[in-house]
Coordinates of C-alpha atoms in Angstrom, one line a residue:
M12 CA 101.1 52.4 176.6
A13 CA 98.9 50.0 178.6
A14 CA 96.0 50.7 176.3
E15 CA 95.5 52.0 172.9
N16 CA 94.2 55.5 172.6
Q17 CA 94.2 56.6 169.0
T18 CA 90.6 57.9 168.7
G19 CA 91.8 61.3 169.7
S20 CA 94.4 61.5 167.0
T21 CA 93.7 63.9 164.1
L22 CA 92.8 62.5 160.7
P23 CA 95.9 64.2 159.0
R24 CA 98.2 62.6 161.6
Q25 CA 96.6 59.2 161.1
M26 CA 96.9 59.6 157.3
A27 CA 100.5 60.6 157.6
Q28 CA 101.2 57.5 159.7
L29 CA 99.5 55.3 157.1
L30 CA 101.5 56.9 154.3
A31 CA 104.7 56.3 156.3
V32 CA 103.8 52.6 156.6
I33 CA 103.3 52.4 152.9
G34 CA 106.4 54.4 152.2
E35 CA 108.5 51.8 154.2
S36 CA 107.1 48.9 152.2
D37 CA 109.0 47.2 149.3
A38 CA 105.7 47.4 147.3
R39 CA 105.6 51.3 147.4
A40 CA 106.7 51.6 143.8
K41 CA 104.0 49.3 142.6
I42 CA 101.4 51.1 144.7
F43 CA 102.4 54.5 143.3
A44 CA 102.3 53.1 139.8
L45 CA 98.8 51.7 140.3
L46 CA 97.6 55.0 141.8
G47 CA 99.1 56.9 138.9
A48 CA 97.3 54.7 136.4
L49 CA 94.0 55.0 138.4
V50 CA 94.3 58.8 138.3
A51 CA 94.8 58.8 134.5
V52 CA 91.8 56.5 134.0
V53 CA 89.6 58.7 136.3
V54 CA 90.7 61.9 134.5
A55 CA 89.8 60.2 131.1
T56 CA 86.5 59.1 132.5
A57 CA 85.7 62.7 133.7
Y58 CA 86.5 64.0 130.2
A59 CA 84.2 61.3 128.7
Q60 CA 81.4 62.5 131.1
I61 CA 81.8 66.0 129.7
I62 CA 81.4 64.7 126.1
L63 CA 78.4 62.6 127.1
N64 CA 76.7 65.6 128.8
A65 CA 77.3 67.7 125.7
W66 CA 75.7 64.9 123.6
N67 CA 72.4 65.4 125.6
Q68 CA 71.5 68.7 123.8
P69 CA 71.5 67.4 120.1
F70 CA 70.0 64.1 121.1
Y71 CA 67.0 65.5 123.0
D72 CA 66.6 68.3 120.5
A73 CA 66.3 65.6 117.8
L74 CA 63.6 63.9 119.9
A75 CA 61.8 67.2 120.4
R76 CA 61.8 68.0 116.6
K77 CA 61.1 64.3 115.7
D78 CA 64.2 64.3 113.5
A79 CA 64.7 60.6 112.8
G80 CA 68.0 61.0 110.8
L81 CA 69.6 63.2 113.5
F82 CA 68.3 60.8 116.2
V83 CA 70.0 57.8 114.5
D84 CA 73.3 59.8 114.1
Q85 CA 73.3 60.7 117.7
L86 CA 72.7 57.0 118.7
V87 CA 75.9 56.2 116.8
V88 CA 77.8 58.9 118.6
F89 CA 76.4 57.5 121.9
A90 CA 77.7 54.0 121.0
R91 CA 81.2 55.4 120.5
I92 CA 81.1 57.3 123.8
A93 CA 79.6 54.4 125.7
G94 CA 82.2 52.0 124.3
F95 CA 85.1 54.2 125.3
M96 CA 83.6 54.6 128.8
L97 CA 83.1 50.9 129.1
V98 CA 86.8 50.3 128.5
L99 CA 87.6 52.9 131.1
N100 CA 85.2 51.3 133.6
V101 CA 86.8 47.9 133.2
A102 CA 90.3 49.4 133.5
Q103 CA 89.4 51.2 136.6
A104 CA 87.9 48.1 138.2
W105 CA 91.0 46.1 137.4
L106 CA 93.3 48.8 138.7
A107 CA 91.2 49.3 141.9
Q108 CA 91.3 45.6 142.7
H109 CA 95.0 45.3 142.3
T110 CA 95.5 48.5 144.3
K111 CA 93.5 46.9 147.2
I112 CA 95.8 43.9 147.1
A113 CA 99.0 45.9 147.0
L114 CA 97.9 48.1 149.8
R115 CA 96.9 45.2 152.0
C116 CA 100.2 43.5 151.2
A117 CA 102.2 46.6 152.1
V118 CA 100.5 47.3 155.4
A119 CA 100.2 43.7 156.5
D120 CA 103.8 43.0 155.7
R121 CA 104.9 45.9 157.8
L122 CA 102.8 45.0 160.8
L123 CA 103.8 41.4 160.6
S124 CA 107.5 42.4 160.6
Q125 CA 106.9 44.7 163.6
W126 CA 104.8 42.2 165.5
L127 CA 107.2 39.3 165.1
A128 CA 110.4 41.3 165.6
P129 CA 112.4 39.9 168.5
L130 CA 110.6 40.2 171.9
I131 CA 107.8 42.5 170.5
A132 CA 104.9 40.0 170.4
V133 CA 105.3 39.1 174.1
R134 CA 105.6 42.8 175.0
L135 CA 102.5 43.4 173.1
S136 CA 100.6 40.7 175.0
Q137 CA 101.4 42.8 178.2
A138 CA 100.2 46.0 176.6
G139 CA 96.5 45.8 177.5
E140 CA 93.5 45.7 175.2
V141 CA 95.5 46.5 172.0
G142 CA 97.5 43.3 172.5
E143 CA 94.6 40.9 172.8
N144 CA 93.8 40.5 169.1
P145 CA 96.8 41.2 166.9
D146 CA 95.5 38.5 164.5
Q147 CA 92.3 40.5 163.8
R148 CA 94.2 43.8 163.4
I149 CA 96.6 42.3 160.8
H150 CA 94.1 40.1 159.0
E151 CA 90.6 41.6 159.1
D152 CA 91.3 45.3 159.8
V153 CA 94.1 45.7 157.3
R154 CA 92.0 44.0 154.6
H155 CA 89.0 46.2 155.4
L156 CA 91.2 49.3 155.5
A157 CA 92.8 48.6 152.1
E158 CA 89.4 48.0 150.4
L159 CA 87.7 51.1 152.0
T160 CA 90.8 53.3 151.3
T161 CA 90.8 52.4 147.6
D162 CA 87.0 52.6 147.1
L163 CA 86.7 55.9 148.9
G164 CA 89.8 57.4 147.4
V165 CA 88.7 56.6 143.8
G166 CA 85.2 57.9 144.6
L167 CA 86.6 61.2 146.1
L168 CA 88.9 61.7 143.1
Q169 CA 86.1 61.1 140.6
S170 CA 83.8 63.5 142.5
T171 CA 86.5 66.2 142.7
L172 CA 87.2 66.0 139.0
L173 CA 83.5 66.0 138.1
L174 CA 82.9 69.0 140.4
L175 CA 85.8 71.0 138.8
T176 CA 84.8 70.2 135.3
F177 CA 81.0 70.4 135.5
A178 CA 81.0 73.5 137.8
G179 CA 82.4 75.4 134.8
V180 CA 79.9 73.7 132.4
L181 CA 77.0 74.6 134.7
W182 CA 78.2 78.2 135.2
T183 CA 78.3 78.6 131.4
L184 CA 74.9 77.0 130.8
S185 CA 73.4 79.2 133.5
G186 CA 74.6 82.4 131.8
S187 CA 71.4 82.8 129.7
L188 CA 69.0 82.1 132.5
T189 CA 66.9 84.9 133.9
L190 CA 64.7 85.2 137.0
A191 CA 61.4 87.0 137.3
M192 CA 60.2 88.7 140.5
G193 CA 56.9 90.3 139.8
D194 CA 57.3 92.5 136.7
R195 CA 61.1 92.6 137.1
V196 CA 63.3 90.2 135.1
F197 CA 67.0 90.1 135.9
A198 CA 70.0 87.9 135.0
A199 CA 71.4 85.5 137.6
P200 CA 75.0 84.5 136.7
G201 CA 75.8 81.0 137.7
Y202 CA 72.2 80.5 139.1
M203 CA 72.2 76.7 138.7
L204 CA 75.7 76.3 140.1
W205 CA 74.9 78.3 143.2
C206 CA 71.7 76.3 143.7
A207 CA 73.7 73.0 143.4
L208 CA 76.3 74.2 145.9
L209 CA 73.6 75.3 148.4
Y210 CA 71.6 72.1 148.0
S211 CA 74.7 69.8 148.5
G212 CA 76.2 71.9 151.3
L213 CA 73.0 71.7 153.4
A214 CA 72.7 68.0 152.7
A215 CA 76.4 67.4 153.7
L216 CA 76.0 69.4 156.9
L217 CA 72.9 67.5 157.9
S218 CA 74.5 64.2 157.1
W219 CA 77.5 65.1 159.3
R220 CA 75.4 66.1 162.2
V221 CA 73.2 63.0 162.0
G222 CA 75.9 60.4 161.2
R223 CA 78.8 61.6 163.3
P224 CA 78.2 59.1 166.1
L225 CA 78.8 56.2 163.6
I226 CA 82.6 56.7 163.8
R227 CA 82.7 56.0 167.5
L228 CA 80.1 53.2 167.3
N229 CA 82.1 51.4 164.6
E230 CA 85.2 51.6 166.7
N231 CA 83.3 50.1 169.6
R232 CA 81.9 47.4 167.4
Y233 CA 85.2 46.3 166.1
S234 CA 86.6 46.1 169.6
E235 CA 83.7 44.0 170.9
E236 CA 83.8 41.7 167.9
A237 CA 87.5 41.2 168.5
K238 CA 86.8 40.2 172.1
L239 CA 84.1 37.8 171.1
R240 CA 86.3 36.2 168.4
S241 CA 89.2 35.8 170.9
A242 CA 86.9 34.2 173.5
L243 CA 85.5 31.7 170.9
V244 CA 89.0 30.7 170.0
R245 CA 90.0 30.2 173.6
V246 CA 86.9 28.1 174.3
S247 CA 87.7 26.0 171.2
E248 CA 91.2 25.4 172.3
E249 CA 90.3 24.6 175.9
I250 CA 87.1 22.6 175.2
E251 CA 88.6 19.4 176.6
N252 CA 89.3 21.0 180.0
I253 CA 86.0 22.7 180.0
T254 CA 84.2 19.4 179.3
I255 CA 86.1 17.5 181.9
N256 CA 85.2 20.1 184.6
G257 CA 81.6 20.3 183.4
A258 CA 81.9 24.0 182.7
E259 CA 80.1 24.1 179.4
S260 CA 77.3 26.3 180.9
E261 CA 79.7 28.7 182.4
A262 CA 81.6 29.0 179.1
A263 CA 78.3 29.4 177.2
G264 CA 77.2 32.1 179.6
A265 CA 80.5 34.0 179.2
L266 CA 80.2 33.8 175.4
K267 CA 76.6 34.9 175.4
K268 CA 77.5 37.9 177.5
L269 CA 80.2 39.0 175.0
F270 CA 77.8 38.3 172.2
A271 CA 75.2 40.5 173.9
Q272 CA 77.7 43.3 174.0
V273 CA 78.3 43.0 170.3
V274 CA 74.5 43.0 169.6
A275 CA 74.0 46.1 171.8
V276 CA 76.6 48.0 169.7
M277 CA 75.1 46.7 166.5
K278 CA 71.6 48.0 167.6
R279 CA 73.1 51.4 168.3
I280 CA 74.7 51.3 164.9
A281 CA 71.4 50.3 163.3
F282 CA 69.6 53.2 164.9
A283 CA 72.3 55.7 163.8
T284 CA 72.3 54.3 160.3
T285 CA 68.5 54.5 160.1
G286 CA 68.7 58.2 161.0
L287 CA 71.4 58.8 158.4
T288 CA 69.3 57.0 155.8
W289 CA 66.5 59.4 156.3
V290 CA 68.9 62.2 155.2
T291 CA 70.7 60.4 152.4
A292 CA 67.6 58.8 150.9
G293 CA 65.6 62.0 151.1
V294 CA 68.4 64.0 149.5
G295 CA 68.7 61.4 146.7
W296 CA 65.0 61.3 145.9
F297 CA 64.5 65.0 145.9
A298 CA 67.6 65.4 143.6
I299 CA 65.7 63.7 140.8
V300 CA 63.4 66.7 140.4
A301 CA 65.4 69.4 142.0
P302 CA 67.3 70.6 138.9
I303 CA 64.2 70.5 136.8
L304 CA 62.3 72.6 139.3
I305 CA 65.1 75.1 139.6
A306 CA 65.5 75.5 135.8
S307 CA 61.8 75.2 134.9
P308 CA 61.1 79.0 135.0
G309 CA 63.6 79.7 132.3
Y310 CA 62.4 76.7 130.2
F311 CA 58.7 77.8 130.4
R312 CA 59.7 81.4 129.4
G313 CA 61.3 80.0 126.3
D314 CA 64.9 80.8 127.3
M315 CA 66.1 77.3 126.4
T316 CA 65.2 74.3 124.3
F317 CA 64.3 70.9 125.8
G318 CA 67.7 69.6 124.8
K319 CA 69.4 72.4 126.6
L320 CA 67.2 71.8 129.7
M321 CA 68.3 68.2 129.8
M322 CA 71.9 69.3 129.4
I323 CA 71.6 71.6 132.3
V324 CA 69.9 68.9 134.3
G325 CA 72.7 66.5 133.5
A326 CA 75.4 69.1 134.5
F327 CA 73.4 69.9 137.8
N328 CA 73.2 66.2 138.6
Q329 CA 77.0 65.8 138.1
V330 CA 77.8 68.8 140.3
Q331 CA 75.3 67.7 142.9
G332 CA 76.5 64.1 142.8
A333 CA 80.1 65.2 143.2
L334 CA 79.2 67.4 146.1
G335 CA 76.9 64.7 147.5
W336 CA 79.7 62.2 147.6
F337 CA 80.2 63.0 151.3
V338 CA 76.5 62.5 152.0
N339 CA 76.2 59.2 150.1
N340 CA 79.4 57.7 151.6
F341 CA 79.2 59.0 155.2
S342 CA 78.5 55.6 156.6
A343 CA 81.5 54.1 154.7
I344 CA 83.7 57.1 155.8
A345 CA 82.8 56.5 159.4
D346 CA 83.7 52.8 159.0
W347 CA 87.0 53.8 157.3
R348 CA 87.9 56.3 160.1
A349 CA 87.3 53.6 162.7
T350 CA 89.4 51.0 160.8
L351 CA 92.1 53.5 160.2
S352 CA 92.2 54.3 163.9
R353 CA 92.6 50.7 164.8
V354 CA 95.4 49.9 162.3
V355 CA 97.3 53.1 162.9
G356 CA 96.9 52.7 166.6
F357 CA 98.3 49.1 166.4
H358 CA 101.2 50.3 164.3
G359 CA 101.9 53.0 166.8
V360 CA 101.9 50.6 169.8
L361 CA 104.3 48.2 167.9
T362 CA 106.6 51.2 167.1
R363 CA 106.7 52.3 170.8
L364 CA 107.3 48.7 172.0
Q365 CA 110.5 48.6 170.0
T366 CA 112.0 51.2 172.3
V367 CA 110.8 49.7 175.6
G368 CA 114.1 47.9 176.1
E369 CA 115.9 51.2 175.9
A370 CA 114.2 52.4 179.1
S371 CA 114.4 49.1 180.8
R372 CA 115.3 49.3 184.5
I373 CA 117.0 45.9 184.4
E374 CA 119.9 46.4 181.9
V375 CA 120.2 43.4 179.5
E376 CA 123.3 43.2 177.4
G377 CA 123.6 40.7 174.6
G378 CA 126.7 39.4 172.9
H379 CA 128.5 38.2 176.1
E380 CA 129.2 34.8 174.5
D381 CA 131.4 33.2 177.1
S382 CA 129.0 33.3 180.1
F383 CA 125.9 34.7 181.8
V384 CA 126.8 37.4 184.4
L385 CA 124.0 38.6 186.7
T386 CA 125.2 41.6 188.8
D387 CA 123.2 43.2 191.6
L388 CA 120.0 41.8 190.2
W389 CA 116.7 42.3 191.9
I390 CA 113.2 41.8 190.6
A391 CA 110.2 44.0 191.2
T392 CA 107.0 41.9 191.5
A393 CA 103.5 42.4 192.9
G394 CA 104.8 40.7 196.0
G395 CA 107.7 43.1 196.5
R396 CA 111.4 43.2 195.8
K397 CA 113.2 39.9 195.2
Q398 CA 117.0 39.8 195.4
L399 CA 119.2 37.2 193.7
G400 CA 121.2 35.6 196.5
D401 CA 124.5 35.8 194.6
R402 CA 125.2 39.5 193.9
H403 CA 127.6 38.6 191.1
L404 CA 126.4 35.3 189.6
V405 CA 128.6 33.9 186.8
V406 CA 127.3 30.9 184.8
Q407 CA 130.0 29.5 182.4
A408 CA 129.8 26.8 179.8
G409 CA 129.1 23.5 181.4
D410 CA 127.7 25.0 184.6
R411 CA 124.3 23.9 185.8
V412 CA 122.7 26.4 188.1
A413 CA 119.4 26.1 189.9
I414 CA 117.6 29.3 191.1
T415 CA 114.6 29.0 193.4
G416 CA 112.1 31.4 194.7
D417 CA 108.3 31.8 194.8
A418 CA 106.3 31.2 191.7
E419 CA 105.9 34.9 190.8
S420 CA 109.5 35.9 191.2
E421 CA 110.7 32.8 189.3
R422 CA 108.5 33.6 186.3
A423 CA 109.7 37.3 186.5
L424 CA 113.3 36.2 186.5
F425 CA 112.8 33.9 183.5
L426 CA 111.3 36.8 181.6
A427 CA 114.0 39.2 182.7
I428 CA 116.7 37.0 181.4
A429 CA 114.8 36.8 178.1
G430 CA 114.6 40.6 178.1
L431 CA 110.9 40.8 178.6
W432 CA 110.7 42.0 182.3
P433 CA 112.2 45.4 182.7
W434 CA 110.9 46.0 186.3
G435 CA 113.7 45.8 188.8
G436 CA 117.4 46.7 188.9
G437 CA 120.9 45.4 188.2
H438 CA 122.6 44.1 185.1
I439 CA 122.3 40.9 183.0
A440 CA 125.1 40.2 180.5
R441 CA 124.2 37.2 178.4
P442 CA 125.1 35.5 175.1
H443 CA 123.4 36.3 171.9
R444 CA 119.7 35.3 171.9
Q445 CA 120.2 32.9 169.0
S446 CA 122.6 30.8 171.0
I447 CA 120.1 30.3 173.9
V448 CA 117.1 28.0 174.1
F449 CA 114.4 29.1 176.5
M450 CA 112.1 26.4 177.8
S451 CA 109.0 27.9 179.5
R452 CA 106.8 26.2 181.9
T453 CA 104.2 25.4 179.3
G454 CA 105.3 23.6 176.1
S455 CA 104.2 24.5 172.6
V456 CA 103.4 22.0 169.8
A457 CA 102.0 23.0 166.4
P458 CA 99.3 21.1 164.6
G459 CA 100.2 19.1 161.6
R460 CA 103.2 16.7 161.6
L461 CA 105.0 16.1 164.9
R462 CA 108.3 16.3 162.9
L463 CA 107.7 20.1 162.4
S464 CA 107.6 20.7 166.2
L465 CA 110.7 18.6 166.8
T466 CA 112.9 20.2 164.1
F467 CA 111.7 23.8 164.7
P468 CA 113.3 26.3 163.9
H469 CA 115.2 24.2 161.4
P470 CA 113.6 22.7 158.3
P471 CA 111.8 19.3 158.5
N472 CA 114.6 17.4 156.9
A473 CA 117.3 18.8 159.2
Y474 CA 117.4 15.5 161.1
D475 CA 116.9 11.9 159.9
D476 CA 114.1 9.7 161.3
Q477 CA 116.5 7.7 163.5
T478 CA 117.8 10.8 165.3
L479 CA 114.2 12.1 165.8
R480 CA 113.1 8.8 167.3
A481 CA 116.1 8.7 169.6
A482 CA 115.3 12.1 170.9
L483 CA 111.7 11.1 171.6
T484 CA 112.8 8.0 173.4
A485 CA 115.2 10.0 175.6
V486 CA 112.4 12.1 176.9
G487 CA 110.0 9.2 177.4
L488 CA 107.9 9.6 174.3
E489 CA 109.0 6.4 172.5
R490 CA 105.3 5.5 171.9
F491 CA 105.2 8.4 169.4
A492 CA 108.5 7.5 167.7
H493 CA 106.8 6.1 164.6
A494 CA 104.2 8.8 164.4
I495 CA 106.5 11.7 163.6
D496 CA 104.9 12.2 160.1
V497 CA 101.3 11.6 161.2
E498 CA 99.1 14.6 160.5
D499 CA 97.2 15.4 163.7
R500 CA 96.1 18.2 166.1
W501 CA 99.1 17.5 168.3
D502 CA 98.5 20.7 170.1
R503 CA 95.3 19.1 171.4
R504 CA 96.3 15.5 171.5
L505 CA 99.3 15.9 173.7
S506 CA 99.1 16.7 177.4
D507 CA 101.0 19.6 178.9
D508 CA 103.6 17.2 180.3
E509 CA 104.0 15.6 176.8
K510 CA 104.4 19.0 175.2
Q511 CA 107.2 19.7 177.6
R512 CA 108.9 16.5 176.7
V513 CA 108.6 17.4 173.0
A514 CA 110.3 20.8 173.8
M515 CA 113.1 18.9 175.6
A516 CA 113.5 16.5 172.7
R517 CA 113.8 19.6 170.4
T518 CA 116.5 20.9 172.8
L519 CA 118.4 17.6 172.6
L520 CA 118.3 17.8 168.8
V521 CA 119.4 21.5 168.6
K522 CA 122.2 21.1 171.2
P523 CA 122.3 24.8 172.1
R524 CA 125.3 26.4 173.9
W525 CA 123.0 27.7 176.6
L526 CA 119.7 26.6 178.1
V527 CA 117.4 28.6 180.3
I528 CA 114.5 26.5 181.8
H529 CA 111.5 27.6 183.8
R530 CA 110.1 24.6 185.7
A531 CA 109.9 22.7 182.5
L532 CA 111.1 19.4 184.0
A533 CA 108.9 19.5 187.1
S534 CA 106.5 16.8 185.9
F535 CA 109.1 14.4 184.4
D536 CA 109.3 10.9 185.8
P537 CA 112.7 9.7 187.3
T538 CA 113.5 7.5 184.3
S539 CA 113.1 10.3 181.8
L540 CA 115.1 12.6 184.0
A541 CA 117.9 10.1 184.3
R542 CA 117.9 9.7 180.5
I543 CA 118.1 13.4 180.0
A544 CA 120.9 13.8 182.5
D545 CA 122.9 11.1 180.8
T546 CA 122.4 12.8 177.4
F547 CA 123.7 16.1 178.8
S548 CA 126.7 14.4 180.5
N549 CA 127.6 12.3 177.4
E550 CA 126.6 14.4 174.4
M551 CA 126.2 18.0 175.7
P552 CA 128.7 18.4 178.6
D553 CA 129.6 22.0 177.6
V554 CA 126.0 23.3 177.6
G555 CA 125.4 26.0 180.3
V556 CA 122.1 25.4 182.1
I557 CA 120.1 27.9 184.2
Y558 CA 117.1 26.1 185.8
I559 CA 114.6 28.4 187.5
G560 CA 112.4 26.5 190.0
D561 CA 112.8 23.6 192.4
P562 CA 115.4 21.3 190.7
P563 CA 113.9 17.9 189.9
T564 CA 117.3 16.2 190.2
P565 CA 119.5 18.2 192.6
K566 CA 122.5 16.0 191.8
F567 CA 122.5 17.2 188.2
F568 CA 123.1 20.8 189.2
T569 CA 126.5 22.2 190.3
R570 CA 125.2 25.2 192.2
A571 CA 121.9 26.5 193.8
V572 CA 121.0 30.2 194.3
D573 CA 118.0 31.7 196.1
L574 CA 115.8 34.4 194.8
A575 CA 114.3 35.8 198.1
A576 CA 112.6 38.8 199.5
Q577 CA 115.1 41.6 200.0
D578 CA 116.2 42.6 203.5
A579 CA 113.9 45.2 204.9
T580 CA 116.9 47.2 205.9
A581 CA 118.1 47.5 202.3
P582 CA 118.1 50.9 200.7
A583 CA 114.9 52.0 199.1
T584 CA 116.5 52.3 195.7
S585 CA 119.2 50.4 193.8
H586 CA 122.5 51.9 192.7
A587 CA 120.7 53.1 189.6
G588 CA 118.1 55.0 191.6
V589 CA 115.3 52.6 190.5
A590 CA 112.1 52.4 192.6
P591 CA 111.9 49.2 194.6
S592 CA 108.5 48.1 193.6
M593 CA 106.8 47.9 190.2
P594 CA 104.3 50.7 189.7
E595 CA 100.7 49.5 189.5
T596 CA 100.2 51.2 186.1
T597 CA 103.1 49.3 184.6
R598 CA 102.5 45.8 185.8
P599 CA 101.9 43.4 183.0
A600 CA 98.8 41.3 182.7
R601 CA 98.8 38.5 185.3
S602 CA 97.2 36.1 182.9
I603 CA 100.4 35.7 180.8
I604 CA 101.8 32.2 181.0
L605 CA 105.2 31.4 179.5

């Protein structure tokens, strides 16, 4: 699961997965209703095309005979047919646009729900390349897939209906045609139909052989574009640090390298598209005269009138156009296959991530509301096994326990308690996730009003202004006490230390039952630490605190536990038979910071 690998999946399997996603959506009834209406409109349009093709014979015969009265009558008939088809065209366009919207809503809603399910987003960030750009998968890829699926689906349905209807028409019209070979003349049943099938079949085969590389190239392009977009966002977010360190040229070089990779893929796509255009354009141009050339012997022998010739040409073009749908849309089909693979692959990874916890080596049990109980807990890190000093650590309400180790094992323990680090052994029984506040080493503040970050996850009016200002003062941010409703890029304006203080202020407001901290107080000054300690003692005496890292104020904590390398004489596996070290293939990305 470390990387996405959907390119090998068959098209039927990918389509089945997409239909399953749509079937799980609340909008499925609306989508099926829109699709049903689209089918009805396309069927009506195909019927109108048959009527229009039949109109060709009397109209062109009137021209050939110079019959002005019949010519005017046929123009009136044409106006009625064209008016009916215009209404159908507008209805089809309206239905197609709303189908695109409904499809996008259904797929995006499902992926958003999966992505932001408890613990899934962080697990995805550890899943390799597929976890690097979930925003693009949900935003751009889903939009593109919805539009291509609707357009290609409608086009395929139209072509299929036209092929079925006009194949019969062309067979009937070809019944009177004869072929001459020397002095011999013989009938050729369905002559024009067989020629149309042969012409379109050869064109489709040639298009597939020439354009097949576009599927893989489009997948590569989307992947490289996603990497470039992600890098641009990171540079934009870190521009202050980049500028302070004078690293603009290095950042520009890295971005140019990524951009060069995008350009390289685009050049290969341009070359492949050019080769495909030779086929599609050549087929299209020759199709203008092909039916006339094929039917001309019968016309010159007097087997048909000029009107019937034009009727045969129209039917041939409809059949050839229907069969040529694959040729004309191969580039779009390749794009659709690549987009479908990315969206379905992303959905598949999210689905598998939901079961990661079931195979977790560290057993995490929620719902143990009275205490944290860590039994025989050890952590597998890149540096080896790290064993919790207390083999049966119980943290009850009001306890304040500090756990220290090296940086890597501390981070792994924090993630393990949160249910995000399965590598290791032992058992963690903890309260329900909603009753715990986790404070990671790096704070998070949203742009907009500072009030939103202070009251999260509660609504902005959950606390009055005086309470918010008191919380900011308690953590040493009194200078921002009167700026809680100022619109600003607080995520950029505040330093890392100030973001941590905002997180602590939020904790003081929420007053959780349990608090798990990973070095979040390390940079606080003594005055702020004293204020926070007083707040806990006076207002939150029953809050259970687990602090992972060197305690900033040792007197605040009631107990200290070490997280140290396991004794070399310890057995190679835990009581559950788990390997003592984390396999290289399952180690999460080292760049994750929480």
